[in-house]
XYZ file of N, CA and C in Angstrom:
813
model
N 44.595 -9.683 45.647
C 43.587 -9.580 44.814
C 43.844 -8.650 43.541
N 44.469 -7.695 43.507
C 45.214 -6.764 42.327
C 45.980 -7.874 41.516
N 46.858 -8.457 42.277
C 47.520 -9.400 41.447
C 46.545 -10.045 40.644
N 45.933 -10.885 41.161
C 44.862 -11.740 40.490
C 44.237 -11.270 39.309
N 43.779 -10.060 39.526
C 43.052 -9.312 38.425
C 43.846 -9.145 37.129
N 45.058 -8.406 37.519
C 46.331 -8.233 36.462
C 46.570 -9.742 35.884
N 46.679 -10.786 36.409
C 47.077 -12.034 35.840
C 45.711 -12.301 34.882
N 44.546 -12.077 35.386
C 43.542 -12.514 34.660
C 43.146 -11.799 33.233
N 43.516 -10.565 33.514
C 43.514 -9.465 32.356
C 44.799 -9.755 31.432
N 45.755 -10.205 31.825
C 46.812 -10.447 30.977
C 46.548 -11.869 30.195
N 45.870 -12.782 30.810
C 45.687 -14.024 30.262
C 44.475 -13.736 29.361
N 43.430 -13.000 29.442
C 42.641 -12.844 28.450
C 43.127 -12.009 27.202
N 44.046 -11.088 27.393
C 44.831 -10.519 26.335
C 45.738 -11.721 25.004
N 46.374 -12.460 26.004
C 46.975 -13.322 25.226
C 46.065 -14.420 24.718
N 44.982 -14.736 25.303
C 44.228 -15.935 24.536
C 43.453 -14.972 23.426
N 43.074 -13.807 23.305
C 42.501 -13.303 22.505
C 43.465 -13.243 21.208
N 44.696 -12.817 21.677
C 45.956 -12.592 20.492
C 46.200 -13.898 19.837
N 46.322 -14.898 20.631
C 46.330 -16.315 20.042
C 45.195 -16.663 19.232
N 44.044 -16.171 19.542
C 42.994 -16.772 18.557
C 43.077 -15.753 17.375
N 43.434 -14.565 17.380
C 43.493 -13.735 16.218
C 44.725 -14.317 15.262
N 45.940 -14.799 15.921
C 46.883 -15.326 15.099
C 46.400 -16.569 14.387
N 45.650 -17.294 15.172
C 45.058 -18.887 14.572
C 44.324 -18.352 13.454
N 43.266 -17.509 13.632
C 42.565 -17.172 12.595
C 43.245 -16.666 11.391
N 44.237 -15.727 11.446
C 45.276 -15.347 10.336
C 45.764 -16.664 9.758
N 46.332 -17.762 10.368
C 46.781 -19.027 9.765
C 45.966 -19.675 9.116
N 44.596 -19.735 9.502
C 43.763 -20.497 8.693
C 42.531 -19.834 7.930
N 42.914 -18.381 7.763
C 41.972 -17.596 7.040
C 42.506 -17.729 5.442
N 41.235 -17.635 4.724
C 41.362 -17.771 3.070
C 40.466 -16.741 2.417
N 40.965 -16.192 1.519
C 40.107 -15.090 0.693
C 38.943 -15.773 -0.148
N 37.995 -15.340 -0.119
C 36.863 -15.920 -0.731
C 35.969 -14.922 -1.423
N 35.080 -15.072 -2.288
C 34.370 -13.927 -3.030
C 33.537 -13.338 -2.036
N 33.224 -14.289 -1.045
C 32.141 -13.415 0.242
C 33.252 -12.747 1.253
N 34.516 -12.989 1.085
C 35.461 -11.994 1.770
C 36.182 -12.969 2.604
N 37.100 -12.791 3.671
C 37.816 -13.801 4.283
C 37.173 -14.714 5.238
N 37.229 -15.923 4.977
C 36.586 -16.731 5.994
C 37.870 -17.896 6.591
N 37.321 -18.479 7.520
C 38.015 -19.647 8.006
C 38.186 -20.841 7.355
N 39.355 -21.061 6.976
C 39.167 -22.328 5.990
C 38.685 -23.889 6.671
N 38.512 -23.681 7.922
C 37.988 -24.799 8.383
C 36.354 -24.967 8.517
N 35.969 -23.868 7.891
C 34.624 -23.519 7.689
C 34.065 -24.398 6.294
N 34.038 -25.639 6.395
C 33.939 -26.422 5.232
C 32.619 -26.186 4.653
N 31.406 -25.930 5.563
C 30.280 -25.856 4.867
C 30.136 -24.552 3.856
N 30.657 -23.322 4.281
C 30.942 -22.184 3.625
C 31.468 -22.150 2.204
N 32.724 -23.119 2.382
C 33.470 -23.235 1.179
C 32.943 -24.087 0.124
N 32.009 -25.287 0.598
C 31.207 -25.877 -0.272
C 29.959 -25.215 -0.953
N 29.430 -24.361 -0.054
C 28.333 -23.470 -0.554
C 28.917 -22.394 -1.840
N 30.021 -21.881 -1.733
C 30.575 -20.973 -2.487
C 30.797 -21.761 -3.971
N 31.420 -23.082 -3.582
C 31.894 -23.726 -4.873
C 30.515 -24.224 -5.783
N 29.434 -24.479 -4.920
C 28.173 -24.798 -5.585
C 27.504 -23.654 -6.343
N 27.632 -22.411 -5.720
C 26.971 -21.237 -6.259
C 27.792 -20.920 -7.306
N 28.910 -21.135 -7.420
C 29.824 -20.782 -8.447
C 29.575 -21.631 -9.641
N 29.278 -22.839 -9.449
C 28.957 -24.178 -10.577
C 27.491 -23.851 -10.880
N 26.603 -23.374 -10.092
C 25.177 -23.118 -10.828
C 25.168 -21.781 -11.401
N 25.961 -20.903 -11.185
C 26.002 -19.673 -11.813
C 26.428 -19.830 -13.353
N 26.912 -20.657 -13.722
C 27.201 -21.002 -15.205
C 25.815 -21.322 -15.875
N 24.855 -21.731 -15.271
C 23.688 -22.100 -15.964
C 22.503 -21.301 -15.372
N 22.652 -20.538 -14.406
C 21.394 -19.909 -13.798
C 21.838 -18.938 -12.796
N 21.706 -17.379 -13.111
C 21.980 -16.389 -12.517
C 20.841 -15.954 -11.680
N 21.269 -16.105 -10.288
C 20.237 -15.623 -9.143
C 20.358 -14.684 -8.352
N 19.697 -13.624 -8.045
C 19.713 -12.746 -6.849
C 19.203 -13.332 -5.438
N 19.874 -13.531 -4.699
C 19.069 -13.866 -3.507
C 18.768 -12.946 -2.301
N 17.495 -12.796 -1.752
C 17.479 -11.898 -0.933
C 18.064 -12.541 0.678
N 18.683 -11.925 1.432
C 19.109 -12.014 2.886
C 18.395 -11.325 3.638
N 17.585 -11.998 4.368
C 16.722 -10.989 5.527
C 17.804 -10.562 6.380
N 18.314 -9.426 6.612
C 19.265 -8.775 7.607
C 19.098 -9.237 8.969
N 19.919 -9.164 9.875
C 19.859 -9.489 11.468
C 18.915 -8.332 11.970
N 18.220 -8.365 13.160
C 17.455 -7.137 13.486
C 16.098 -6.859 13.092
N 15.420 -5.974 13.600
C 14.210 -5.524 13.511
C 14.173 -4.848 12.000
N 13.064 -5.050 11.507
C 12.893 -4.419 10.288
C 11.539 -3.645 10.034
N 11.681 -2.390 9.400
C 10.360 -1.615 9.190
C 9.431 -2.412 7.996
N 8.365 -2.142 8.178
C 7.121 -2.823 7.433
C 7.397 -2.650 6.022
N 8.002 -1.334 5.444
C 8.374 -1.230 4.153
C 9.767 -1.538 3.472
N 10.504 -2.351 4.255
C 11.824 -2.846 3.836
C 11.677 -3.582 2.428
N 10.774 -4.113 2.309
C 10.475 -5.192 0.814
C 9.624 -4.590 0.038
N 9.102 -3.354 0.128
C 7.965 -2.705 -0.720
C 8.531 -2.820 -2.271
N 9.743 -2.846 -2.684
C 10.067 -2.665 -3.965
C 10.267 -4.112 -4.792
N 9.798 -5.149 -4.093
C 10.581 -6.517 -4.499
C 9.563 -6.938 -5.909
N 8.416 -6.458 -6.153
C 7.691 -7.047 -7.282
C 8.386 -6.034 -8.442
N 8.740 -5.009 -8.310
C 9.524 -4.394 -9.394
C 10.821 -4.997 -9.557
N 11.502 -5.204 -8.390
C 12.893 -5.983 -8.567
C 12.668 -7.150 -9.460
N 11.921 -7.944 -8.923
C 11.646 -9.309 -9.760
C 11.450 -9.122 -11.040
N 10.754 -8.038 -11.490
C 10.413 -7.842 -12.870
C 11.791 -7.243 -13.644
N 12.670 -6.369 -12.972
C 13.841 -5.870 -13.652
C 14.885 -7.040 -13.827
N 14.586 -7.922 -12.762
C 15.708 -8.984 -12.970
C 15.269 -9.916 -14.307
N 13.911 -10.245 -14.128
C 13.393 -11.110 -15.141
C 13.764 -10.564 -16.561
N 13.963 -9.421 -16.850
C 14.351 -8.686 -18.008
C 15.480 -8.875 -18.221
N 16.384 -9.246 -17.214
C 17.952 -9.624 -17.573
C 18.061 -10.986 -17.649
N 17.298 -11.770 -17.489
C 17.373 -13.317 -17.333
C 17.848 -13.785 -16.031
N 17.564 -13.058 -15.028
C 18.153 -13.459 -13.536
C 16.927 -13.567 -12.690
N 17.063 -14.809 -12.164
C 15.889 -15.504 -11.266
C 16.160 -14.712 -9.943
N 14.873 -14.668 -8.934
C 15.047 -14.130 -7.669
C 14.809 -15.269 -6.713
N 15.351 -15.091 -5.705
C 15.157 -16.250 -4.633
C 15.206 -15.628 -3.280
N 14.789 -16.390 -2.289
C 14.963 -15.755 -0.821
C 15.655 -16.831 -0.123
N 16.471 -16.040 0.767
C 17.334 -17.377 1.696
C 16.350 -17.632 2.989
N 16.206 -18.849 3.191
C 15.733 -19.505 4.295
C 16.483 -19.557 5.574
N 17.619 -19.240 5.446
C 18.604 -19.175 6.519
C 18.840 -17.748 7.004
N 18.553 -17.730 8.671
C 18.633 -16.173 9.056
C 19.967 -15.608 9.018
N 20.250 -14.623 8.932
C 21.523 -13.981 9.055
C 21.875 -13.567 10.404
N 22.860 -14.026 10.843
C 23.474 -13.842 12.331
C 24.499 -13.141 12.586
N 24.902 -12.661 13.516
C 26.443 -12.242 13.731
C 27.130 -13.480 13.840
N 28.611 -13.310 13.707
C 29.305 -14.654 13.775
C 28.919 -15.619 14.823
N 28.904 -16.800 13.986
C 28.619 -17.965 14.847
C 29.817 -18.745 14.954
N 30.184 -19.471 16.258
C 31.317 -19.978 16.438
C 31.189 -21.544 16.616
N 32.182 -22.162 15.978
C 32.339 -23.550 15.918
C 33.741 -23.746 16.646
N 34.266 -25.061 16.663
C 35.623 -25.436 17.561
C 35.969 -26.825 16.836
N 37.447 -26.640 16.651
C 38.028 -27.866 16.314
C 38.538 -28.612 17.627
N 39.429 -29.421 17.658
C 40.110 -29.982 18.857
C 40.958 -29.139 19.890
N 41.109 -27.903 18.973
C 42.124 -26.980 19.751
C 41.588 -25.618 20.248
N 40.882 -25.175 18.769
C 40.612 -23.418 18.889
C 39.040 -23.243 18.386
N 38.482 -22.360 18.619
C 37.253 -21.941 18.312
C 37.449 -21.183 16.957
N 36.528 -21.130 16.211
C 36.727 -20.195 14.707
C 35.248 -19.812 14.268
N 35.203 -18.881 13.563
C 34.021 -18.243 13.197
C 33.134 -18.834 11.929
N 31.907 -19.178 11.850
C 31.299 -19.659 10.734
C 30.534 -18.425 10.000
N 30.381 -18.612 8.506
C 29.848 -17.441 7.941
C 28.502 -18.234 7.465
N 27.355 -17.506 7.694
C 26.245 -17.801 7.007
C 25.687 -17.266 5.776
N 24.831 -18.017 5.397
C 24.331 -17.513 3.777
C 25.608 -17.670 2.704
N 26.375 -18.431 2.840
C 27.575 -18.414 1.846
C 26.859 -18.683 0.523
N 25.971 -19.483 0.297
C 25.576 -19.592 -1.168
C 25.036 -18.557 -1.807
N 24.048 -17.841 -0.801
C 23.456 -16.807 -1.571
C 24.489 -15.473 -1.600
N 25.314 -15.204 -0.504
C 26.298 -14.216 -0.631
C 27.174 -14.179 -1.870
N 27.626 -15.631 -2.326
C 28.427 -15.940 -3.156
C 27.608 -15.835 -4.615
N 26.337 -15.974 -4.590
C 25.569 -15.672 -5.957
C 25.533 -14.382 -6.244
N 25.082 -13.426 -5.167
C 24.925 -11.962 -5.299
C 26.373 -11.489 -5.630
N 27.452 -11.826 -5.105
C 28.645 -11.124 -5.545
C 29.274 -11.685 -6.699
N 28.723 -12.896 -7.532
C 28.993 -13.206 -8.960
C 28.339 -12.259 -9.696
N 26.941 -11.700 -9.275
C 26.181 -10.773 -10.035
C 26.897 -9.730 -10.278
N 27.585 -9.107 -9.055
C 28.356 -7.827 -9.141
C 29.468 -7.790 -9.887
N 30.343 -8.818 -9.812
C 31.317 -9.126 -10.727
C 30.802 -9.083 -12.187
N 29.894 -9.756 -12.555
C 29.499 -9.774 -13.989
C 28.969 -8.434 -14.484
N 28.284 -7.883 -13.777
C 27.330 -6.672 -14.026
C 27.685 -5.568 -13.633
N 28.860 -5.390 -12.791
C 29.352 -4.331 -12.247
C 29.211 -4.158 -10.579
N 30.161 -3.554 -9.977
C 30.610 -3.699 -8.497
C 29.366 -3.423 -7.840
N 28.242 -2.411 -8.196
C 27.179 -1.847 -7.403
C 25.824 -2.309 -8.185
N 26.019 -3.588 -8.760
C 24.859 -3.693 -9.623
C 23.517 -4.033 -8.786
N 23.492 -4.800 -7.593
C 22.634 -5.321 -6.759
C 21.809 -3.687 -6.220
N 22.707 -3.036 -5.681
C 22.562 -1.860 -4.959
C 21.780 -1.025 -6.080
N 22.275 -0.675 -7.311
C 21.652 0.303 -8.101
C 20.118 -0.432 -8.665
N 19.996 -1.621 -8.992
C 19.049 -2.280 -9.300
C 17.901 -2.386 -8.385
N 18.156 -2.299 -7.077
C 17.320 -1.980 -5.943
C 16.941 -1.003 -5.969
N 17.746 0.140 -6.184
C 17.188 1.737 -5.894
C 16.396 1.776 -7.192
N 16.493 1.303 -8.413
C 15.953 1.568 -9.424
C 14.435 1.162 -9.326
N 14.376 0.030 -8.554
C 13.031 -0.915 -8.363
C 12.091 -0.058 -7.265
N 13.171 0.536 -6.458
C 12.213 1.333 -5.353
C 11.777 2.751 -5.790
N 12.596 3.111 -6.883
C 11.913 4.276 -7.478
C 10.574 4.513 -8.424
N 10.652 2.987 -8.856
C 9.744 2.743 -9.981
C 8.284 2.510 -8.542
N 8.418 1.666 -7.508
C 7.391 1.781 -6.631
C 6.985 3.121 -6.106
N 7.893 3.970 -5.876
C 7.667 5.281 -5.327
C 6.703 6.317 -6.482
N 7.214 5.994 -7.777
C 6.499 6.666 -8.827
C 5.092 5.942 -9.229
N 5.104 4.805 -8.852
C 3.738 4.108 -8.968
C 2.579 4.652 -8.194
N 2.916 5.477 -6.874
C 1.951 5.800 -6.046
C 2.267 7.188 -5.615
N 2.579 7.863 -6.504
C 3.375 9.412 -6.129
C 2.089 10.360 -5.557
N 0.847 9.709 -6.237
C -0.203 10.878 -5.683
C -0.764 10.308 -4.283
N -0.385 9.083 -3.960
C -0.828 8.473 -2.419
C 0.182 8.876 -1.350
N -0.447 9.741 -0.359
C 0.617 10.132 0.651
C 1.125 9.086 1.438
N 2.585 9.117 1.700
C 2.984 8.286 2.223
C 2.974 8.666 3.852
N 3.239 7.669 4.976
C 3.088 7.882 6.367
C 4.250 8.368 6.908
N 4.335 9.644 7.519
C 5.521 9.914 8.062
C 5.774 9.294 9.649
N 6.925 9.202 9.923
C 8.407 9.052 9.066
C 8.476 7.491 8.476
N 7.571 6.618 8.736
C 8.236 5.240 8.254
C 8.011 5.002 7.075
N 7.122 5.760 6.113
C 6.972 5.382 4.698
C 8.169 6.156 3.790
N 8.771 6.975 4.428
C 9.881 7.937 3.537
C 11.427 7.744 4.260
N 12.126 8.291 3.571
C 13.675 8.214 3.907
C 13.821 8.314 5.400
N 14.922 7.520 5.980
C 15.223 7.451 7.161
C 15.800 8.875 7.715
N 15.533 9.532 8.846
C 15.599 10.654 9.417
C 15.481 12.000 8.298
N 14.567 11.743 7.654
C 13.916 12.946 6.654
C 13.275 14.240 7.331
N 13.833 15.216 7.143
C 13.439 16.577 7.810
C 12.157 17.035 6.955
N 11.258 17.302 7.828
C 10.103 18.223 7.242
C 9.719 19.593 7.889
N 10.748 19.749 8.947
C 10.446 21.123 9.567
C 11.998 21.621 9.664
N 12.444 22.440 8.736
C 13.689 22.893 8.518
C 14.103 23.757 9.743
N 13.189 24.317 10.663
C 13.699 25.111 11.702
C 14.431 24.405 12.861
N 13.908 23.024 12.892
C 14.439 22.068 13.817
C 15.918 21.899 13.546
N 16.793 21.681 14.651
C 17.916 21.276 14.400
C 18.436 19.983 13.938
N 17.559 19.173 14.368
C 17.685 17.587 13.853
C 16.457 16.816 13.692
N 16.311 15.606 13.241
C 15.301 14.934 12.963
C 14.488 14.641 14.310
N 15.135 14.349 15.242
C 14.629 14.124 16.637
C 13.840 15.225 17.489
N 14.065 16.321 17.079
C 13.901 17.558 17.797
C 12.814 18.337 17.023
N 12.237 17.854 15.714
C 11.388 18.437 14.958
C 9.964 18.793 15.767
N 9.363 17.937 16.285
C 8.073 17.786 17.016
C 8.224 18.907 18.320
N 9.198 18.821 18.931
C 9.667 19.701 20.028
C 9.733 21.164 19.567
N 10.366 21.309 18.358
C 10.388 22.837 17.964
C 9.021 23.059 17.332
N 8.329 22.111 16.614
C 7.220 22.700 16.121
C 6.138 23.051 17.350
N 6.132 22.411 18.452
C 5.415 22.764 19.399
C 5.985 24.108 20.265
N 7.245 24.361 20.099
C 7.746 25.619 20.819
C 7.274 26.753 20.089
N 7.517 26.668 18.464
C 6.870 27.701 17.737
C 5.239 27.976 17.801
N 4.676 27.088 17.897
C 3.316 27.266 17.926
C 2.874 28.015 19.341
N 3.466 27.352 20.227
C 2.959 27.969 21.643
C 3.712 29.506 21.692
N 4.592 29.883 20.942
C 5.415 31.186 21.188
C 4.233 32.207 20.694
N 3.471 31.874 19.933
C 2.135 32.855 19.539
C 0.868 32.461 19.999
N 0.711 31.532 20.589
C -0.717 31.203 21.098
C -1.161 31.582 22.114
N -2.376 32.058 22.210
C -2.975 32.654 23.167
C -4.360 31.943 23.793
N -4.549 31.588 24.858
C -5.691 31.143 25.409
C -6.781 32.137 25.274
N -8.005 31.727 24.985
C -9.237 32.660 24.789
C -9.447 33.508 26.100
N -10.064 34.548 25.947
C -10.479 35.003 27.150
C -11.652 34.197 27.926
N -11.171 34.217 29.218
C -12.258 33.481 30.035
C -11.945 31.982 30.257
N -11.168 31.616 29.216
C -10.508 30.117 29.390
C -10.450 29.635 30.875
N -11.041 28.655 31.424
C -10.946 28.283 32.693
C -9.471 27.425 32.721
N -8.426 27.771 33.391
C -7.337 26.952 33.728
C -7.314 26.230 34.845
N -6.553 25.233 35.031
C -6.316 24.438 36.228
C -4.977 24.805 36.703
N -4.519 24.081 38.063
C -3.155 24.442 38.371
C -2.364 23.395 37.657
N -2.923 22.431 37.197
C -2.130 21.690 36.326
C -2.190 21.861 34.855
N -1.424 21.300 34.210
C -1.130 21.496 32.947
C -2.415 20.867 32.188
N -2.070 20.667 30.741
C -2.939 20.007 29.873
C -4.370 20.233 30.002
N -4.635 21.561 30.034
C -6.305 21.889 30.078
C -6.908 21.338 28.730
N -6.170 21.264 27.487
C -6.771 20.974 26.394
C -5.601 20.030 25.797
N -5.966 18.976 24.781
C -5.214 18.228 24.116
C -5.720 18.035 22.676
N -4.865 18.674 21.879
C -5.313 18.821 20.502
C -4.497 17.916 19.736
N -5.167 16.772 19.009
C -4.626 15.799 18.117
C -4.853 16.420 16.477
N -3.674 16.413 15.869
C -3.767 17.060 14.419
C -3.016 16.192 13.750
N -3.517 15.978 12.389
C -2.885 15.226 11.381
C -3.229 16.215 9.854
N -2.194 16.181 9.271
C -2.248 16.991 8.162
C -1.275 16.159 6.789
N -1.535 16.792 5.503
C -0.598 16.213 4.426
C 0.260 17.456 3.949
N 1.632 16.912 3.832
C 2.634 17.991 3.520
C 2.749 17.613 2.181
N 2.309 18.373 1.111
C 2.496 17.891 -0.105
C 3.852 18.157 -0.710
N 3.985 17.723 -1.707
C 5.534 17.513 -2.472
C 6.002 18.730 -2.737
N 4.933 19.783 -3.186
C 5.377 21.141 -3.430
C 5.543 22.005 -2.149
N 5.273 21.646 -1.107
C 5.723 21.978 0.358
C 4.403 22.689 0.819
N 3.243 22.668 0.167
C 2.071 23.176 0.612
C 1.378 22.194 1.578
N 0.427 22.465 2.204
C -0.281 22.059 3.178
C -2.019 21.710 2.788
N -2.299 20.322 3.237
C -3.887 20.018 2.944
C -4.136 19.155 4.109
N -5.444 18.781 3.802
C -6.330 17.827 4.773
C -5.939 18.010 6.162
N -6.033 19.349 6.708
C -5.911 19.529 7.963
C -7.031 19.029 8.910
N -6.819 18.190 9.812
C -7.860 17.873 10.915
C -7.466 18.108 12.269
N -8.210 18.441 13.075
C -8.032 18.979 14.544
C -8.842 18.589 15.303
N -8.707 17.657 16.415
C -9.515 17.114 17.536
C -9.105 17.647 18.654
N -9.795 18.275 19.605
C -9.409 18.855 20.758
C -10.164 18.191 22.032
N -9.517 17.767 23.042
C -10.314 17.063 24.158
C -9.973 18.200 25.260
N -10.817 18.673 26.100
C -10.829 19.598 27.117
C -11.036 18.664 28.515
N -9.854 19.326 29.551
C -10.281 18.677 30.769
C -11.366 19.439 31.587
N -11.331 20.581 31.433
C -12.791 21.032 31.922
C -13.799 21.225 30.735
N -15.031 20.386 31.003
C -15.993 20.636 29.947
C -16.670 21.939 29.591
N -16.473 22.735 30.540
C -17.024 24.245 30.368
C -16.051 25.042 29.246
N -14.788 24.444 28.790
C -13.824 25.167 28.069
C -14.465 24.608 26.643
N -15.376 23.574 26.389
C -15.764 23.248 24.903
C -16.092 24.581 24.209
N -16.643 25.473 24.553
C -17.200 26.613 23.795
C -16.031 27.220 23.275
N -14.768 26.760 23.539
C -13.416 27.489 23.052
C -13.076 26.750 22.079
N -13.604 25.513 21.615
C -13.124 24.722 20.598
C -12.602 25.208 19.065
N -13.467 26.087 18.841
C -13.175 26.778 17.485
C -12.248 27.757 17.397
N -12.094 28.553 18.547
C -11.073 29.273 18.791
C -9.762 28.897 18.911
N -9.588 27.845 19.389
C -8.291 26.923 19.643
C -8.026 26.344 18.351
N -8.950 25.605 17.660
C -8.669 24.935 16.401
C -8.101 25.964 15.477
N -8.816 27.205 15.448
C -8.525 28.223 14.241
C -7.009 28.531 14.350
N -6.618 28.708 15.676
C -5.257 29.140 15.706
C -4.202 27.865 15.498
N -4.661 26.713 15.718
C -3.671 25.362 15.096
C -3.592 25.365 13.668
N -5.029 25.852 13.129
C -5.184 25.622 11.870
C -4.050 26.921 11.035
N -4.214 27.863 11.714
C -3.481 28.901 10.939
C -1.796 28.815 11.104
N -1.587 28.250 12.296
C -0.355 27.829 12.553
C 0.364 27.046 11.421
N -0.497 25.854 11.269
C -0.158 24.762 10.343
C 0.136 25.334 9.012
N -0.896 25.873 8.503
C -0.910 26.748 7.291
C 0.178 27.620 6.775
N 0.688 28.236 7.848
C 1.539 29.046 7.531
C 3.194 28.919 8.377
N 3.264 27.688 8.800
C 4.524 27.278 9.138
C 5.551 26.951 7.967
N 6.759 26.748 8.216
C 7.837 26.665 6.992
C 7.811 25.051 6.814
N 7.225 24.442 5.917
C 7.287 22.873 5.825
C 8.243 22.571 4.578
N 8.549 21.442 4.756
C 9.535 20.876 3.550
C 8.936 19.416 3.319
N 8.814 19.276 1.884
C 8.139 17.986 1.503
C 9.045 16.822 1.908
N 8.629 15.548 2.209
C 9.330 14.660 2.434
C 9.864 13.722 1.289
N 10.870 13.097 1.437
C 11.419 12.316 0.382
C 11.404 11.019 0.647
N 11.134 9.983 -0.358
C 11.131 8.597 -0.577
C 12.222 8.230 -1.436
N 13.184 7.600 -1.157
C 14.088 7.210 -2.187
C 14.675 8.433 -2.918
N 14.881 9.708 -2.210
C 15.258 10.872 -3.008
C 14.272 11.728 -3.651
N 13.003 10.898 -3.653
C 11.874 11.646 -4.667
C 11.081 12.477 -3.843
N 10.835 13.516 -4.088
C 9.749 14.347 -3.149
C 8.641 13.678 -3.300
N 7.623 13.695 -2.122
C 6.388 12.797 -2.125
C 5.334 13.483 -0.915
N 4.196 13.241 -1.222
C 3.221 13.774 -0.373
C 3.280 13.049 0.994
N 3.248 13.636 2.121
C 3.468 12.507 3.215
C 2.385 13.109 4.218
N 1.760 12.050 4.985
C 0.860 12.666 6.139
C 1.873 12.621 7.324
N 1.571 13.632 8.343
C 2.097 13.959 9.340
C 1.224 14.241 10.299
N 1.534 13.649 11.685
C 0.443 13.963 12.923
C 1.394 14.674 13.978
N 0.904 15.440 14.757
C 1.334 16.233 16.048
C 0.402 16.418 17.221
N 0.692 16.244 18.100
C -0.334 16.635 19.218
C 0.276 18.150 20.030
N -0.656 18.839 20.134
C -0.619 20.168 21.034
C -1.180 20.276 22.233
N -0.448 20.455 23.233
C -1.164 20.513 24.860
C -0.356 21.713 25.682
N -1.292 22.494 26.237
C -0.667 23.330 27.007
C -0.101 22.965 28.405
């Protein structure tokens, strides 16, 4: 059995190396990168894009593979206007973007590249207007979007930059709420005569507030539910402690496209 395993392992290595060697033999450098010259469809799309570019410049939006957040295209209206000012059209690809797709001839498998027309059109724009033209114009468009609604709070964390920190005492983005809760309960005291159960979660407080772009706090709301209805009389005492903690904690404004913004943040407290 061990010899069979070794044989199969070596066979797999040899097959992989043969495929890599075959790809090198058939590879060709294009404006969209190295592709297999047997990928006739991609080569044809590149030639068509180069021909069309002489009379009509187009930026193509290619929807990336994988899940997308709801704000990924928020800047498109501003992008389209910026492109129009330069005489560049805007288009969207109707072809999904996939990880490498494989085809085969009579002897070997080889990879196919998707969206070759769009990728070639976009690269031609970068060649003509500068290596980072598309990246820069999209960043500018998104800045215009952010500034257009600078006084409207963004929802945290989905409306702001990825892994944006708003509680600097935490070590990283994912530990922020844990650290906030630890800091709150380090000074929190249950009211005298509060009835506790053997289990936790005697109260559950839902809070939401706005962290303003100057790091100040506003619009605090606190809603508390009690396991034991007899503890309802302590609502204000607990809510006051939560309000005081939120008002005096060290917060840092969120950023969207690197711009400081107001953001709505929510967190739950429970004992």
